[in-house]
């Protein structure tokens, strides 16, 4: 973002380097589009609330008022009313290009007063009238009256208070400098009459297809002399308003279209962003599922390979009634039953290996418990323990439970003192 002073310099450089002006609605093609059109497009999108471009002209307004004896309507805090401060613009703080953009964005006509500071007599009449309460009231009235359904006002007032802006303003508006006239006070001194004009800030499309705000002079006062009172000035301006009600209506229509365009643009941009976020989330979710499937497939293959190894490592099943054999009977939670004989000196973990191989339940998730629930066993909790050493008799029934997590989560060595496994008969 640029500061206000930088913005003013940029606008002035755009005016100085551009000959794009309009009289009667016709625009020239030698426009400095890098400045004017981009600023105009930005102004078209900054619509709501009126006064979208900040106004820092309070100091210059006070200086003008002090120079020409204008009684400003300040409040108890010595502040200018918002309607006054927003309606009056000065060239030292708001360039003509900015004033045109603001007028276009807020659907107002622009009252332009261009004068050199040496024209003290004409300025002493015109400027107090332009800053009068009657003129400010007219500037803030609704131009279409009861037929108007928006809150837009009628005019902005732009006053040249710096001689350096005189020539650039004439060039921008394509107004020929008025002929100098001799001052009555001195036959040798000539004075350039001021220019008072009402400008329509139309929107046009340049040769490159960009939107630009181009000025069209609707009415110009000869200012020889300027309007002598606020009533004369407002009557002249009001007569112009009545002749150009259609232009006011078009400005307001264009303003509404600009608002709709902005809302559509913002809605489209938000939709595109939402689509991009959703697509990114979908891609991330698809990638997550793919990785999870690959991980599950890899894990399944590892389990199958491990079960083949476990199957080979299971101890040979003793013959029925063989000495030193223990029969282990299982009861699963779903009612399934199974049994197998093991050598009594086989590691107790071989029971878990058998369940893993035959029933495809990972041994790390198993918890075996006696039928009366007095003892439980988990894989790896008693590595050196044998079936006989764990206190399991020749015939032992165990409940099979499944716990979440690994064996490190599921178990530690259980106390085995004083409890016998429940035995059963074939």
Coordinates of C-alpha atoms in Angstrom, one line a residue:
X1 CA 0.0 0.0 0.0
X2 CA 1.2 3.5 -0.8
X3 CA 0.9 6.5 1.5
X4 CA -1.4 9.4 0.7
X5 CA 1.5 11.6 -0.4
X6 CA 2.8 8.9 -2.7
X7 CA -0.7 8.4 -4.1
X8 CA -1.0 12.1 -4.8
X9 CA 2.3 12.2 -6.6
X10 CA 1.4 9.1 -8.7
X11 CA -1.9 10.6 -9.6
X12 CA -0.3 13.9 -10.6
X13 CA 2.3 12.1 -12.7
X14 CA -0.5 10.2 -14.4
X15 CA -2.3 13.4 -15.2
X16 CA 0.9 15.1 -16.5
X17 CA 1.7 12.1 -18.8
X18 CA -1.8 11.6 -20.1
X19 CA -3.9 13.5 -22.6
X20 CA -6.9 11.2 -22.2
X21 CA -9.8 13.6 -21.7
X22 CA -13.4 13.8 -22.9
X23 CA -15.6 16.6 -24.0
X24 CA -19.1 15.7 -25.0
X25 CA -18.4 12.0 -24.3
X26 CA -15.6 11.5 -26.9
X27 CA -12.3 10.2 -25.6
X28 CA -8.8 10.3 -27.2
X29 CA -6.7 7.1 -27.5
X30 CA -3.4 8.4 -26.1
X31 CA -4.3 7.5 -22.5
X32 CA -1.8 6.7 -19.8
X33 CA -3.6 3.4 -19.1
X34 CA -1.0 2.2 -16.6
X35 CA -2.2 4.9 -14.3
X36 CA -5.7 6.0 -15.2
X37 CA -7.4 2.8 -16.2
X38 CA -6.1 0.7 -13.4
X39 CA -7.1 3.4 -10.9
X40 CA -10.5 3.6 -12.5
X41 CA -11.1 -0.1 -12.4
X42 CA -10.1 0.0 -8.7
X43 CA -12.5 2.8 -8.1
X44 CA -15.3 0.9 -9.8
X45 CA -14.9 -1.9 -7.4
X46 CA -14.7 0.3 -4.3
X47 CA -18.3 1.3 -4.3
X48 CA -20.2 0.9 -1.0
X49 CA -20.5 3.6 1.6
X50 CA -19.5 6.6 -0.7
X51 CA -16.2 8.3 0.1
X52 CA -14.3 5.2 -0.7
X53 CA -11.1 7.2 -1.2
X54 CA -10.0 8.9 2.0
X55 CA -10.2 12.7 2.0
X56 CA -7.3 14.6 3.7
X57 CA -8.3 18.0 2.5
X58 CA -9.5 19.4 5.9
X59 CA -6.4 21.5 6.2
X60 CA -6.6 22.9 2.7
X61 CA -10.3 23.6 3.1
X62 CA -9.5 25.6 6.3
X63 CA -6.8 27.5 4.5
X64 CA -9.2 28.4 1.6
X65 CA -11.8 29.4 4.1
X66 CA -9.4 31.6 6.0
X67 CA -8.1 33.2 2.8
X68 CA -11.6 34.1 1.5
X69 CA -13.4 34.7 4.8
X70 CA -15.7 31.6 4.7
X71 CA -17.4 30.8 8.0
X72 CA -17.0 27.0 8.3
X73 CA -19.7 25.0 10.1
X74 CA -17.5 23.3 12.7
X75 CA -18.7 21.5 15.7
X76 CA -17.7 21.9 19.4
X77 CA -14.5 20.0 18.7
X78 CA -13.7 22.3 15.8
X79 CA -14.2 19.5 13.3
X80 CA -15.9 19.8 9.9
X81 CA -19.1 17.9 9.5
X82 CA -18.6 14.7 7.5
X83 CA -21.0 15.9 4.7
X84 CA -19.0 19.1 4.3
X85 CA -15.6 17.5 4.5
X86 CA -16.5 14.7 2.1
X87 CA -18.2 17.0 -0.5
X88 CA -15.4 19.6 -0.9
X89 CA -12.1 18.4 -2.5
X90 CA -9.0 20.5 -3.2
X91 CA -6.4 19.9 -5.8
X92 CA -3.5 20.0 -3.3
X93 CA -4.8 16.8 -1.7
X94 CA -7.0 15.2 -4.3
X95 CA -6.0 15.2 -7.9
X96 CA -8.6 15.7 -10.7
X97 CA -8.1 12.0 -11.7
X98 CA -9.0 10.9 -8.1
X99 CA -11.9 13.3 -8.0
X100 CA -13.2 11.8 -11.2
X101 CA -12.8 8.3 -10.0
X102 CA -14.6 9.1 -6.7
X103 CA -17.4 10.8 -8.6
X104 CA -17.8 7.8 -10.9
X105 CA -17.7 5.3 -8.0
X106 CA -20.3 7.3 -6.0
X107 CA -22.5 8.2 -9.0
X108 CA -22.1 12.0 -8.6
X109 CA -21.4 14.8 -11.0
X110 CA -18.3 16.9 -10.3
X111 CA -18.4 20.7 -9.9
X112 CA -15.0 21.9 -11.0
X113 CA -13.6 25.4 -10.2
X114 CA -10.3 26.1 -11.8
X115 CA -8.6 29.4 -11.1
X116 CA -5.2 30.9 -10.5
X117 CA -4.6 32.2 -7.1
X118 CA -4.0 35.6 -8.6
X119 CA -7.7 35.9 -9.5
X120 CA -8.4 37.2 -6.0
X121 CA -11.5 39.1 -6.9
X122 CA -13.2 36.3 -8.7
X123 CA -12.1 33.8 -6.1
X124 CA -13.4 36.0 -3.4
X125 CA -16.9 35.6 -4.9
X126 CA -16.9 32.1 -6.2
X127 CA -15.1 30.1 -3.5
X128 CA -17.3 31.3 -0.6
X129 CA -20.3 30.5 -2.7
X130 CA -19.0 27.0 -3.5
X131 CA -18.3 26.4 0.2
X132 CA -21.6 27.8 1.4
X133 CA -24.2 25.9 3.3
X134 CA -26.6 26.1 0.4
X135 CA -24.1 24.5 -1.9
X136 CA -23.2 21.8 0.5
X137 CA -26.8 21.0 1.0
X138 CA -27.3 20.8 -2.8
X139 CA -24.2 18.6 -3.2
X140 CA -25.6 16.1 -0.7
X141 CA -29.2 15.9 -1.9
X142 CA -30.5 12.9 -3.8
X143 CA -30.4 13.8 -7.5
X144 CA -33.5 11.8 -8.5
X145 CA -35.6 12.7 -5.5
X146 CA -38.3 10.2 -4.6
X147 CA -37.6 8.1 -7.7
X148 CA -34.2 7.3 -6.4
X149 CA -33.8 4.0 -4.5
X150 CA -30.2 4.4 -3.5
X151 CA -28.4 6.7 -1.0
X152 CA -26.1 8.5 -3.5
X153 CA -25.7 12.3 -3.4
X154 CA -25.5 14.7 -6.3
X155 CA -22.1 16.4 -6.5
X156 CA -18.5 16.6 -5.4
X157 CA -16.9 20.0 -5.5
X158 CA -13.3 20.2 -6.7
X159 CA -11.4 23.5 -6.2
X160 CA -7.9 24.2 -7.6
X161 CA -6.0 25.7 -4.7
X162 CA -2.5 25.3 -6.2
X163 CA -1.4 27.1 -9.4
X164 CA 0.6 24.0 -10.4
X165 CA -2.7 22.1 -11.0
X166 CA -4.2 24.7 -13.3
X167 CA -2.8 23.7 -16.6
X168 CA -3.1 19.9 -16.0
X169 CA -6.7 20.3 -15.0
X170 CA -7.4 22.2 -18.3
X171 CA -5.6 19.5 -20.2
X172 CA -7.5 16.8 -18.5
X173 CA -10.9 18.4 -19.2
X174 CA -9.9 19.5 -22.7
X175 CA -11.0 23.1 -21.9
X176 CA -9.3 25.9 -23.7
X177 CA -7.9 28.6 -21.3
X178 CA -10.2 31.5 -21.2
X179 CA -9.1 34.8 -22.8
X180 CA -7.5 37.2 -20.4
X181 CA -9.3 40.4 -19.7
X182 CA -7.8 43.6 -18.4
X183 CA -8.3 44.5 -14.8
X184 CA -10.3 47.6 -14.1
X185 CA -7.9 48.6 -11.5
X186 CA -4.9 48.7 -13.8
X187 CA -4.9 49.1 -17.6
X188 CA -1.5 47.3 -17.9
X189 CA -2.5 44.2 -15.9
X190 CA -4.6 41.4 -17.4
X191 CA -6.4 38.7 -15.4
X192 CA -7.3 35.1 -16.5
X193 CA -11.0 34.4 -15.7
X194 CA -11.7 31.3 -13.6
X195 CA -13.4 28.3 -15.0
X196 CA -16.6 26.9 -13.4
X197 CA -17.9 23.6 -15.0
X198 CA -20.0 20.6 -14.2
X199 CA -18.4 17.4 -15.3
X200 CA -20.0 14.0 -16.0
X201 CA -17.6 11.1 -15.0
X202 CA -18.4 8.6 -17.6
X203 CA -17.0 5.1 -17.9
X204 CA -15.5 4.1 -21.2
X205 CA -13.5 1.3 -22.6
X206 CA -10.1 2.2 -24.0
X207 CA -8.6 0.9 -27.2
X208 CA -6.9 -1.9 -25.2
X209 CA -10.2 -3.0 -23.7
X210 CA -9.6 -1.5 -20.2
X211 CA -12.2 0.5 -18.2
X212 CA -11.4 4.2 -17.8
X213 CA -13.2 7.1 -16.2
X214 CA -13.3 9.9 -18.7
X215 CA -14.7 13.5 -18.0
X216 CA -17.4 15.0 -20.1
X217 CA -18.1 18.7 -19.6
X218 CA -21.9 19.1 -19.3
X219 CA -22.1 22.8 -18.6
X220 CA -19.6 25.7 -18.2
X221 CA -20.1 29.1 -16.6
X222 CA -18.4 32.1 -18.2
X223 CA -17.5 33.5 -14.8
X224 CA -17.4 37.1 -16.0
X225 CA -18.3 37.6 -13.2
X226 CA -18.8 34.3 -11.3
X227 CA -22.2 33.6 -9.7
X228 CA -22.7 36.4 -7.2
X229 CA -24.5 34.5 -4.4
X230 CA -25.2 30.9 -3.2
X231 CA -28.7 31.1 -4.6
X232 CA -27.5 32.1 -8.1
X233 CA -24.9 29.3 -8.0
X234 CA -27.2 26.6 -6.8
X235 CA -29.9 27.7 -9.3
X236 CA -27.4 27.3 -12.2
X237 CA -26.2 23.9 -10.9
X238 CA -29.7 22.7 -10.2
X239 CA -30.8 23.7 -13.7
X240 CA -28.0 21.5 -15.1
X241 CA -29.1 18.6 -12.8
X242 CA -32.6 18.8 -14.2
X243 CA -31.4 18.7 -17.8
X244 CA -29.3 15.6 -17.1
X245 CA -31.4 13.4 -14.9
X246 CA -30.9 10.6 -17.3
X247 CA -27.1 10.9 -16.9
X248 CA -27.6 10.7 -13.1
X249 CA -29.8 7.6 -13.6
X250 CA -27.1 6.0 -15.8
X251 CA -24.4 6.7 -13.2
X252 CA -26.5 5.0 -10.5
X253 CA -27.2 2.1 -12.9
X254 CA -23.5 1.7 -13.6
X255 CA -22.8 1.9 -9.9
X256 CA -25.3 -0.9 -9.2
X257 CA -23.8 -2.9 -12.0
X258 CA -20.3 -2.3 -10.5
X259 CA -21.6 -3.5 -7.1
X260 CA -23.1 -6.6 -8.7
X261 CA -19.9 -7.2 -10.7
X262 CA -17.8 -6.9 -7.6
X263 CA -20.1 -9.3 -5.7
X264 CA -20.0 -11.8 -8.6
X265 CA -16.2 -11.4 -8.9
X266 CA -15.8 -11.9 -5.2
X267 CA -18.2 -14.9 -5.2
X268 CA -16.5 -16.5 -8.2
X269 CA -13.1 -15.9 -6.5
X270 CA -14.4 -17.4 -3.3
X271 CA -15.9 -20.4 -5.2
X272 CA -12.6 -21.0 -7.0
X273 CA -10.7 -20.9 -3.7
X274 CA -13.2 -23.2 -2.1
X275 CA -12.9 -25.6 -5.1
X276 CA -9.1 -25.5 -4.8
X277 CA -9.2 -26.2 -1.1
X278 CA -11.7 -29.0 -1.6
X279 CA -9.6 -30.5 -4.4
X280 CA -6.5 -30.3 -2.3
X281 CA -8.3 -32.0 0.6
X282 CA -9.6 -34.7 -1.8
X283 CA -6.1 -35.2 -3.2
X284 CA -4.7 -35.4 0.4
X285 CA -7.4 -37.8 1.4
X286 CA -6.8 -40.0 -1.7
X287 CA -3.1 -40.0 -1.0
X288 CA -3.8 -40.9 2.7
X289 CA -6.0 -43.8 1.6
X290 CA -3.4 -45.0 -0.9
X291 CA -0.7 -44.9 1.7
X292 CA -2.9 -46.7 4.2
X293 CA -3.8 -49.4 1.6
X294 CA -0.2 -49.8 0.7
X295 CA 0.7 -50.0 4.4
X296 CA -2.1 -52.5 5.0
X297 CA -1.0 -54.6 2.0
X298 CA 2.6 -54.6 3.2
X299 CA 1.6 -55.5 6.7
X300 CA -0.7 -58.3 5.4
X301 CA 2.2 -59.7 3.4
X302 CA 4.5 -59.5 6.4
X303 CA 1.9 -61.3 8.5
X304 CA 1.5 -64.1 5.9
X305 CA 5.2 -64.5 5.7
X306 CA 5.5 -64.6 9.5
X307 CA 2.7 -67.1 9.8
X308 CA 4.5 -69.5 7.5
X309 CA 7.5 -69.2 9.7
X310 CA 5.4 -69.7 12.8
X311 CA 3.7 -72.7 11.2
X312 CA 7.0 -74.4 10.7
X313 CA 8.2 -73.6 14.2
X314 CA 5.2 -75.1 16.0
X315 CA 6.1 -78.2 18.1
X316 CA 4.8 -81.5 16.8
X317 CA 1.5 -82.4 18.3
X318 CA 1.9 -85.4 20.6
X319 CA -0.3 -88.5 20.1
X320 CA -3.4 -88.8 22.3
X321 CA -2.6 -90.0 25.8
X322 CA 1.2 -89.6 25.2
X323 CA 3.2 -88.9 28.4
X324 CA 4.2 -85.3 28.9
X325 CA 1.4 -83.9 26.7
X326 CA -0.9 -81.0 27.6
X327 CA -4.2 -80.5 25.8
X328 CA -5.2 -76.8 25.4
X329 CA -8.8 -76.1 24.6
X330 CA -9.9 -72.7 23.5
X331 CA -13.2 -70.8 23.6
X332 CA -13.5 -67.7 21.6
X333 CA -15.9 -64.8 22.3
X334 CA -18.1 -65.7 19.3
X335 CA -18.5 -69.3 20.7
X336 CA -15.9 -70.9 18.4
X337 CA -14.0 -73.7 20.0
X338 CA -10.7 -75.4 19.2
X339 CA -8.1 -77.5 20.9
X340 CA -4.6 -78.9 20.3
X341 CA -2.0 -81.0 22.2
X342 CA 1.4 -79.6 23.1
X343 CA 4.4 -81.0 24.8
X344 CA 4.3 -79.9 28.4
X345 CA 7.8 -78.5 28.0
X346 CA 6.9 -76.4 25.0
X347 CA 7.1 -72.6 25.4
X348 CA 3.8 -71.1 26.5
X349 CA 4.1 -68.6 23.5
X350 CA 3.7 -71.6 21.2
X351 CA 0.0 -71.5 22.1
X352 CA -0.2 -67.9 20.9
X353 CA 1.7 -68.9 17.7
X354 CA -0.8 -71.6 17.0
X355 CA -3.8 -69.3 17.4
X356 CA -2.0 -66.7 15.1
X357 CA -1.4 -69.3 12.4
X358 CA -4.8 -71.2 12.5
X359 CA -7.2 -68.4 13.4
X360 CA -5.3 -65.4 11.9
X361 CA -5.4 -63.3 15.0
X362 CA -2.1 -61.6 15.7
X363 CA -0.5 -63.0 18.7
X364 CA 0.3 -59.6 20.1
X365 CA -3.4 -58.8 20.4
X366 CA -4.3 -62.0 22.3
X367 CA -5.1 -62.4 25.9
X368 CA -5.7 -65.9 27.3
X369 CA -7.5 -66.4 30.5
X370 CA -8.5 -69.3 32.7
X371 CA -12.2 -70.1 32.8
X372 CA -12.6 -68.8 36.3
X373 CA -10.7 -65.6 35.3
X374 CA -8.1 -66.0 38.0
X375 CA -5.2 -65.9 35.6
X376 CA -4.4 -64.3 32.3
X377 CA -1.5 -64.7 29.8
X378 CA -0.3 -62.4 27.0
X379 CA 2.4 -63.1 24.3
X380 CA 5.9 -62.4 25.4
X381 CA 5.1 -61.9 29.1
X382 CA 6.8 -65.1 30.0
X383 CA 9.3 -65.9 27.3
X384 CA 11.2 -68.6 29.3
X385 CA 8.0 -70.1 30.7
X386 CA 6.8 -73.5 29.5
X387 CA 3.3 -74.7 29.5
X388 CA 4.0 -76.9 32.5
X389 CA 6.0 -74.1 34.2
X390 CA 3.1 -71.7 33.7
X391 CA 0.9 -74.1 35.8
X392 CA -1.2 -75.4 32.9
X393 CA -2.2 -79.0 33.5
X394 CA -2.7 -82.0 31.2
X395 CA -6.1 -80.6 30.2
X396 CA -6.7 -76.8 30.3
X397 CA -9.5 -74.7 28.9
X398 CA -8.7 -71.0 28.2
X399 CA -10.9 -68.1 27.1
X400 CA -9.5 -66.2 24.1
X401 CA -9.8 -62.4 24.4
X402 CA -8.5 -59.7 22.0
X403 CA -7.0 -56.5 23.3
X404 CA -6.1 -53.4 21.3
X405 CA -2.5 -52.4 20.9
X406 CA 0.7 -54.4 21.0
X407 CA 1.9 -56.8 23.6
X408 CA 3.8 -54.0 25.3
X409 CA 0.4 -52.2 25.8
X410 CA -1.5 -55.4 26.7
X411 CA 0.6 -57.2 29.3
X412 CA 3.1 -57.5 31.9
X413 CA 3.9 -60.7 33.9
X414 CA 0.9 -61.8 35.8
X415 CA 1.1 -63.2 39.3
X416 CA 0.8 -67.0 39.2
X417 CA 1.0 -67.9 42.8
X418 CA -1.7 -70.1 44.4
X419 CA -4.0 -70.5 41.3
X420 CA -4.6 -73.7 39.4
X421 CA -5.9 -73.9 35.8
X422 CA -9.3 -75.3 35.5
X423 CA -9.1 -78.8 34.1
X424 CA -11.7 -80.7 32.1
X425 CA -12.2 -84.2 30.8
X426 CA -12.6 -85.3 27.2

